[in-house]
PDB file of C-alpha atoms in Angstrom:
ATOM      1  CA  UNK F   1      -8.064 -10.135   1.604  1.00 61.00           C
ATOM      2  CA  UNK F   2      -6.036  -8.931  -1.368  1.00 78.00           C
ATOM      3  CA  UNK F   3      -3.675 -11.287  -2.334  1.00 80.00           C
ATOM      4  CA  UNK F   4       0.566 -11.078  -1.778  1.00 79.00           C
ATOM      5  CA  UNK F   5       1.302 -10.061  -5.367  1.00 83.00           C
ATOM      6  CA  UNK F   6      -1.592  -7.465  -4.977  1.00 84.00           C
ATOM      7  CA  UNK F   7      -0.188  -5.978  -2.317  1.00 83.00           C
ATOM      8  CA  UNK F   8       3.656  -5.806  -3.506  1.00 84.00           C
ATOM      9  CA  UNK F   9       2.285  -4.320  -7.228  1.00 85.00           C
ATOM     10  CA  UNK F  10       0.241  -1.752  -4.747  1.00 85.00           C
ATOM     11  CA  UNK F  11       3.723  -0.797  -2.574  1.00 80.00           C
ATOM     12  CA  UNK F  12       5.300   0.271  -6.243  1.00 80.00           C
ATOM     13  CA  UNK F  13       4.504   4.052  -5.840  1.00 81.00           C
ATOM     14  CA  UNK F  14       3.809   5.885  -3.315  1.00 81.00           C
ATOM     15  CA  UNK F  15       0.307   7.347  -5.271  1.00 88.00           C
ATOM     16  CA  UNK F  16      -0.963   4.081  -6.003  1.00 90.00           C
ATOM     17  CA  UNK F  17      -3.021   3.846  -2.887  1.00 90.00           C
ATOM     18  CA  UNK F  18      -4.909   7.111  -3.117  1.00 91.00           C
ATOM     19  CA  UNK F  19      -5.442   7.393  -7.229  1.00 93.00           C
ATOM     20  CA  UNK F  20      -7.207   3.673  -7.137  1.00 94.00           C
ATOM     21  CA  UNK F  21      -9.165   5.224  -3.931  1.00 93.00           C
ATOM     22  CA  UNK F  22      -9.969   8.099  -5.372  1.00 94.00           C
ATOM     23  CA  UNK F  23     -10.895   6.389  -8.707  1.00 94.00           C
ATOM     24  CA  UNK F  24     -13.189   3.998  -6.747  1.00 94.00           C
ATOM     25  CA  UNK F  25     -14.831   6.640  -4.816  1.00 94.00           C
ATOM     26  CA  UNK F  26     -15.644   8.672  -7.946  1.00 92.00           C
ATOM     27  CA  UNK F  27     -16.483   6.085 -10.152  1.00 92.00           C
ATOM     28  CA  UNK F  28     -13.706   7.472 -12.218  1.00 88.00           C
ATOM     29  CA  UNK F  29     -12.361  10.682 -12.656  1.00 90.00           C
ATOM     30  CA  UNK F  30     -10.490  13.253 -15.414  1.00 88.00           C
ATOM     31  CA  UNK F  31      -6.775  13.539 -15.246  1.00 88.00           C
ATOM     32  CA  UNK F  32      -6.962  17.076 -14.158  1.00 87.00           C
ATOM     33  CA  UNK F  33      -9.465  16.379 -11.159  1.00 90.00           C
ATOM     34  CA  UNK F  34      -6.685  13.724 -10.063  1.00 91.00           C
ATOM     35  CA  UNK F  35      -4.368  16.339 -10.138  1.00 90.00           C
ATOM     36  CA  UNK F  36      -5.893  18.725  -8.156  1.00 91.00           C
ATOM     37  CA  UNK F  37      -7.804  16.107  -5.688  1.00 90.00           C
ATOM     38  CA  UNK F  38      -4.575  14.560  -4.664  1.00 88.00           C
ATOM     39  CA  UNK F  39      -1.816  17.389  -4.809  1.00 88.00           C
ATOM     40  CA  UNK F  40       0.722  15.278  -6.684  1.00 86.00           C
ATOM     41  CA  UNK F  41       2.519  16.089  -9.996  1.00 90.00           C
ATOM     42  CA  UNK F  42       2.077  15.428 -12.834  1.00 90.00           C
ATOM     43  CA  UNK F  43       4.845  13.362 -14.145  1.00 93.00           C
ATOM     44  CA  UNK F  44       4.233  11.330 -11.190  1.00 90.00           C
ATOM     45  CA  UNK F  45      -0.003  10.403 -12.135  1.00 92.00           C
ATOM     46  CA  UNK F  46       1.514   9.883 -15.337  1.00 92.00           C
ATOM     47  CA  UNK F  47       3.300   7.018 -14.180  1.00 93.00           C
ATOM     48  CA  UNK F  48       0.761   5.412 -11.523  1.00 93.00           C
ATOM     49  CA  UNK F  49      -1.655   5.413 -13.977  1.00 94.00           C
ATOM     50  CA  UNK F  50       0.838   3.741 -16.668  1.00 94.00           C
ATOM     51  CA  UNK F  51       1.237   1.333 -13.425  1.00 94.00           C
ATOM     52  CA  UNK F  52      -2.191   0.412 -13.273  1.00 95.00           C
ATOM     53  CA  UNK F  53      -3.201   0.310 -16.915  1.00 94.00           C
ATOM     54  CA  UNK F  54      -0.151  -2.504 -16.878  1.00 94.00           C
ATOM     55  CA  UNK F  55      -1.506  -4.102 -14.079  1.00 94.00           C
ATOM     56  CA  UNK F  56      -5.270  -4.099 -15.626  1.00 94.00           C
ATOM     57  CA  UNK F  57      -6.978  -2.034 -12.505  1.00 95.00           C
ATOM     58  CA  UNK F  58      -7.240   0.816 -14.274  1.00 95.00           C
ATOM     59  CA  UNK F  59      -7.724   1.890 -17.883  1.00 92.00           C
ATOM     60  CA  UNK F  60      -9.312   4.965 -20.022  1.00 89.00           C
ATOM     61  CA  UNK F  61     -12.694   5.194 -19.943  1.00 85.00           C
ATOM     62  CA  UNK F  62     -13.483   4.573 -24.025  1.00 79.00           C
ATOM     63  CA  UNK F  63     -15.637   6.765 -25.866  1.00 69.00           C
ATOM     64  CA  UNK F  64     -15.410   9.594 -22.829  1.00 65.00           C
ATOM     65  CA  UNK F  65     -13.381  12.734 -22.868  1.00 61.00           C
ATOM     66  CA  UNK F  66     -10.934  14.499 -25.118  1.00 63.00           C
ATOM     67  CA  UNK F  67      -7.776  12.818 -26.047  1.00 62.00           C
ATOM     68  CA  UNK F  68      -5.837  15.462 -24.456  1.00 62.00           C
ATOM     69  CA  UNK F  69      -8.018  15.455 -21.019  1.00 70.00           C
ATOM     70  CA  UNK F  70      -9.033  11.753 -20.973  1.00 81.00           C
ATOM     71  CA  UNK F  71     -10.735   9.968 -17.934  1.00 88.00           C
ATOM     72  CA  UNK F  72      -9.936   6.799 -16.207  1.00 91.00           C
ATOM     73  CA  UNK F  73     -12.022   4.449 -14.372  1.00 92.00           C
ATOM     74  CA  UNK F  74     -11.719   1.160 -12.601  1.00 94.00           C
ATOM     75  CA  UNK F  75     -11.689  -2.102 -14.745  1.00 94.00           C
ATOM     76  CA  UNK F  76     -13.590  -5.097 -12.728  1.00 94.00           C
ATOM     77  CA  UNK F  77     -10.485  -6.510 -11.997  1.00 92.00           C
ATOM     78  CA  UNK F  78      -9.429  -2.820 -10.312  1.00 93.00           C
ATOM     79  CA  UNK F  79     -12.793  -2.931  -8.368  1.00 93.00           C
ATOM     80  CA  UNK F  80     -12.571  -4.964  -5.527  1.00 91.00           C
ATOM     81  CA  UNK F  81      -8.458  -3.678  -5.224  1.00 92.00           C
ATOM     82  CA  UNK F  82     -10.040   0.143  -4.895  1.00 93.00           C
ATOM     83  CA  UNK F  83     -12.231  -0.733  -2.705  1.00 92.00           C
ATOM     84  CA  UNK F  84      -9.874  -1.646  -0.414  1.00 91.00           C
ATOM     85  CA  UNK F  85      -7.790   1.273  -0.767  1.00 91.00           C
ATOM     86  CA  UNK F  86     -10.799   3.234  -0.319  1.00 93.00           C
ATOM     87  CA  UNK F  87     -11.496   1.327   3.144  1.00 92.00           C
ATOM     88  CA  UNK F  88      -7.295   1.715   4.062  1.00 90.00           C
ATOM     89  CA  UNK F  89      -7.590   5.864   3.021  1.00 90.00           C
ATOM     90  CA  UNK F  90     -10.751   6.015   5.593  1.00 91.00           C
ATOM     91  CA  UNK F  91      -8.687   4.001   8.082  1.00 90.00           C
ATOM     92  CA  UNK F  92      -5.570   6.112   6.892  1.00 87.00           C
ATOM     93  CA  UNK F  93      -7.654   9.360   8.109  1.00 88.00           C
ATOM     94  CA  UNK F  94      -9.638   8.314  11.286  1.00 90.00           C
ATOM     95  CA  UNK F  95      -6.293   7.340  13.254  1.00 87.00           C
ATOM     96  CA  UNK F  96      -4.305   9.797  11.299  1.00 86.00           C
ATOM     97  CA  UNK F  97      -1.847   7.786   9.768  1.00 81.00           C
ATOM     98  CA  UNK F  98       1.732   9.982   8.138  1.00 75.00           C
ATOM     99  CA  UNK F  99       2.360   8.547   4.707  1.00 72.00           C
ATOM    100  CA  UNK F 100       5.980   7.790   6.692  1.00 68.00           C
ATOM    101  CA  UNK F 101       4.322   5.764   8.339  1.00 71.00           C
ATOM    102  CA  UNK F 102       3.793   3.110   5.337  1.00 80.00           C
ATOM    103  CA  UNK F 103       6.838   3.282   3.104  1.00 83.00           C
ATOM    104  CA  UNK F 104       7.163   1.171  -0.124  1.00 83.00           C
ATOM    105  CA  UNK F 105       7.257  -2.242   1.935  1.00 88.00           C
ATOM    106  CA  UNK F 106       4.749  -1.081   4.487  1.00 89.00           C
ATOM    107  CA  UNK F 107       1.830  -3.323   2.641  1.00 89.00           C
ATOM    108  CA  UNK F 108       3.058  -6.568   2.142  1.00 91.00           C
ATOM    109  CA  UNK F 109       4.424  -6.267   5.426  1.00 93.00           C
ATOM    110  CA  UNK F 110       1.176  -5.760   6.556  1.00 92.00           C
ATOM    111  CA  UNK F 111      -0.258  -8.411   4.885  1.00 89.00           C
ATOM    112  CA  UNK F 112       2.113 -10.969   6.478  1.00 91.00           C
ATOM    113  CA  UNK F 113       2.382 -10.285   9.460  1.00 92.00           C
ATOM    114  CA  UNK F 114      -1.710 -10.422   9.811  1.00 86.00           C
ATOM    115  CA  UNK F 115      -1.091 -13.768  10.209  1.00 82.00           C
ATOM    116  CA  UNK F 116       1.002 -13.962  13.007  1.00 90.00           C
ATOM    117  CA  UNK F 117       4.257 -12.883  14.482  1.00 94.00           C
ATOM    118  CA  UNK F 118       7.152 -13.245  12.478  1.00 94.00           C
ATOM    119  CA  UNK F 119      10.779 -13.443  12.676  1.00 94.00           C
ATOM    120  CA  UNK F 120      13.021 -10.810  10.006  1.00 95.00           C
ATOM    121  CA  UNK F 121      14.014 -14.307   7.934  1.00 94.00           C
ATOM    122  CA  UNK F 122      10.590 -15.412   7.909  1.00 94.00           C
ATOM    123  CA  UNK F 123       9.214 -11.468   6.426  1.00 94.00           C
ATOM    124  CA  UNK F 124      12.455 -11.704   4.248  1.00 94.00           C
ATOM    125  CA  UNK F 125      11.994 -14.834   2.584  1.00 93.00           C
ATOM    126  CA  UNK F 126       7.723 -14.227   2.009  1.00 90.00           C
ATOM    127  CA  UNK F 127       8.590 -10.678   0.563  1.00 89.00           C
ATOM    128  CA  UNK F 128      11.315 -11.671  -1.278  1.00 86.00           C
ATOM    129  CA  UNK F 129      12.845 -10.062  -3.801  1.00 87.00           C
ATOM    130  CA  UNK F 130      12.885  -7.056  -0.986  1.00 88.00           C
ATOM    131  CA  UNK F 131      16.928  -6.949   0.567  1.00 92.00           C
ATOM    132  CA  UNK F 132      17.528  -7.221   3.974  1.00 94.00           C
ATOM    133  CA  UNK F 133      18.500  -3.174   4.210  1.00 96.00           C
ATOM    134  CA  UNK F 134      15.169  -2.130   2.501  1.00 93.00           C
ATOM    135  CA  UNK F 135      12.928  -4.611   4.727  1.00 94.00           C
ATOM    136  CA  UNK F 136      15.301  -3.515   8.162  1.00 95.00           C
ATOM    137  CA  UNK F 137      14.262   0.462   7.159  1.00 94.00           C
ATOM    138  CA  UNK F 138      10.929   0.293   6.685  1.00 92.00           C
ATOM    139  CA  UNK F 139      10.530  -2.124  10.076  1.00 94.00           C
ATOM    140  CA  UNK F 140      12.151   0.496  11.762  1.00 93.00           C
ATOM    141  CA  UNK F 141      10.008   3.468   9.991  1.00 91.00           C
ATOM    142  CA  UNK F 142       6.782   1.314  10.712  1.00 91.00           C
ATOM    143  CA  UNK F 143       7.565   0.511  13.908  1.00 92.00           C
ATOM    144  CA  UNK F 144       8.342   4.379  14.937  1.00 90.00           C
ATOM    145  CA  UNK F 145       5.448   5.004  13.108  1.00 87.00           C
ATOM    146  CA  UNK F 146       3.508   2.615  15.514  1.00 89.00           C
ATOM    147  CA  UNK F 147       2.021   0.315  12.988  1.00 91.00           C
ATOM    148  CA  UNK F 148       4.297  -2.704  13.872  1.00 94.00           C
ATOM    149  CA  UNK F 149       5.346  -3.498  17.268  1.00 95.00           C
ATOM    150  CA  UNK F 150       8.614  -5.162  17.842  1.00 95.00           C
ATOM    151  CA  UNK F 151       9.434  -7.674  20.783  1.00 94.00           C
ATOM    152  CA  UNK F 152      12.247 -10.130  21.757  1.00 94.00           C
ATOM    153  CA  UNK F 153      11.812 -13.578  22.629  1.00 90.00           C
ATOM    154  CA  UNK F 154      13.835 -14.657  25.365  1.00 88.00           C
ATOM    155  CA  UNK F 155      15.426 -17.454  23.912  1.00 84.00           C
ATOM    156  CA  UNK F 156      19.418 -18.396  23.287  1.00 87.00           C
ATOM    157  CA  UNK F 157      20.428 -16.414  21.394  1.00 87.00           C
ATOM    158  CA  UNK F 158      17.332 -13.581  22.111  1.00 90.00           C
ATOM    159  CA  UNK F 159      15.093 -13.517  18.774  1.00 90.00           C
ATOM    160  CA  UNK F 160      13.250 -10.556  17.838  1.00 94.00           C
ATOM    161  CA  UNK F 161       9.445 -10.864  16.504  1.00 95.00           C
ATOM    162  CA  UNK F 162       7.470  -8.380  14.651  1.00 96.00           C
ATOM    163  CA  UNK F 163       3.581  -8.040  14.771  1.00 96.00           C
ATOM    164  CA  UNK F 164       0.913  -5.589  14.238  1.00 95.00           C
ATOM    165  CA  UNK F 165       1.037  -2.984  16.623  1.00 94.00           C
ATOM    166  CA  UNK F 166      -3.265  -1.977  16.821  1.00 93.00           C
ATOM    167  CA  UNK F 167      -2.824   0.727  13.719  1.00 91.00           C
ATOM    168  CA  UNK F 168      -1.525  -1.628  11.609  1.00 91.00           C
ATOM    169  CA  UNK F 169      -4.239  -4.241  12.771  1.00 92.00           C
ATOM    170  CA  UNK F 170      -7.009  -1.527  11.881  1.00 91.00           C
ATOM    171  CA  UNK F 171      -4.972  -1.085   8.545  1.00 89.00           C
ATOM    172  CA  UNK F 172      -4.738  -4.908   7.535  1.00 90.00           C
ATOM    173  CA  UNK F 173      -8.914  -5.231   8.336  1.00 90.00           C
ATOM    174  CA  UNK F 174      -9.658  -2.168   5.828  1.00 87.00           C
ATOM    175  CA  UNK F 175      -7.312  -4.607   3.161  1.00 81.00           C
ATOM    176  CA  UNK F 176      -9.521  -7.817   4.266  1.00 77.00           C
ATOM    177  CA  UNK F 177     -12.843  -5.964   3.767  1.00 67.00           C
TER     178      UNK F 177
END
């Protein structure tokens, strides 16, 4: 299972997930065929793959490629974390998963709750430094997005619970491997 940390640094941008995939499944890959593979601009690959060369998954592949059309590839650290994203894009795919569906939170949210059910205080204090707002928005977008299922306990006062609904269950086994 990737670790907490792993998991918040891969909720930073929303093209994290599918550049580390793609560079896994490749065995690296040219700037341009990320580009065109993936659809996104860009300014925007500029900055996931400034986000991963910080985070060491991902660096340029040395003594490969023109300075002006270089190629990146997985460091060792970056190999087991694209693997995973390569097993969460399959998963992503069969059950047909909207990228709504998993906004910025949406991983480390997954990642706790695999453990059990958990209370909003309990998910807010573990994901900290996420604010109450941002972790109340994206439970509601994953739970309309069916990943997280949402019940209340009947207790005094009532106390709601979140868990995995079965997509997001599928979606934290792809992370565990």
């Amino acid at each position: 299972m990737i670790g907490p940390q792993s998991l918040k640094a891969l909720a930073t941008g929303r093209w994290t997930v599918p550049v580390l995939a793609l560079l896994a499944e490749e065995k690296g890959a040219r700037f341009a065929r990320l580009v065109g593979a993936l659809g996104l601009p860009r300014d925007s690959l500029v900055r996931t793959l400034g986000h991963l060369t910080a985070l060491g998954w991902a660096m340029r592949n040395p003594g490969h490629g023109h300075p002006l059309r270089p190629e990146y590839v997985l460091t060792p650290a970056g190999e087991e974390v694209g693997a995973a994203c390569t097993r969460m894009m399959a998963v992503r795919r069969r059950l047909d998963i909207a990228p709504e569906s998993l906004p910025r939170w949406s991983l480390p949210i997954i990642g706790r709750l695999d453990r059990d059910w958990a209370r909003f205080t309990d998910l807010r204090n573990a994901l900290a430094p996420v604010t109450p707002r941002a972790l109340s928005l994206n439970l509601q977008q994953m739970v309309a997005g069916r990943m997280v299922a949402r019940r209340v306990e009947e207790d005094y006062p009532p106390t709601p619970l979140y868990g995995l609904a079965p997509a997001g269950r599928a979606l934290a086994e792809s992370l565990a491997g």
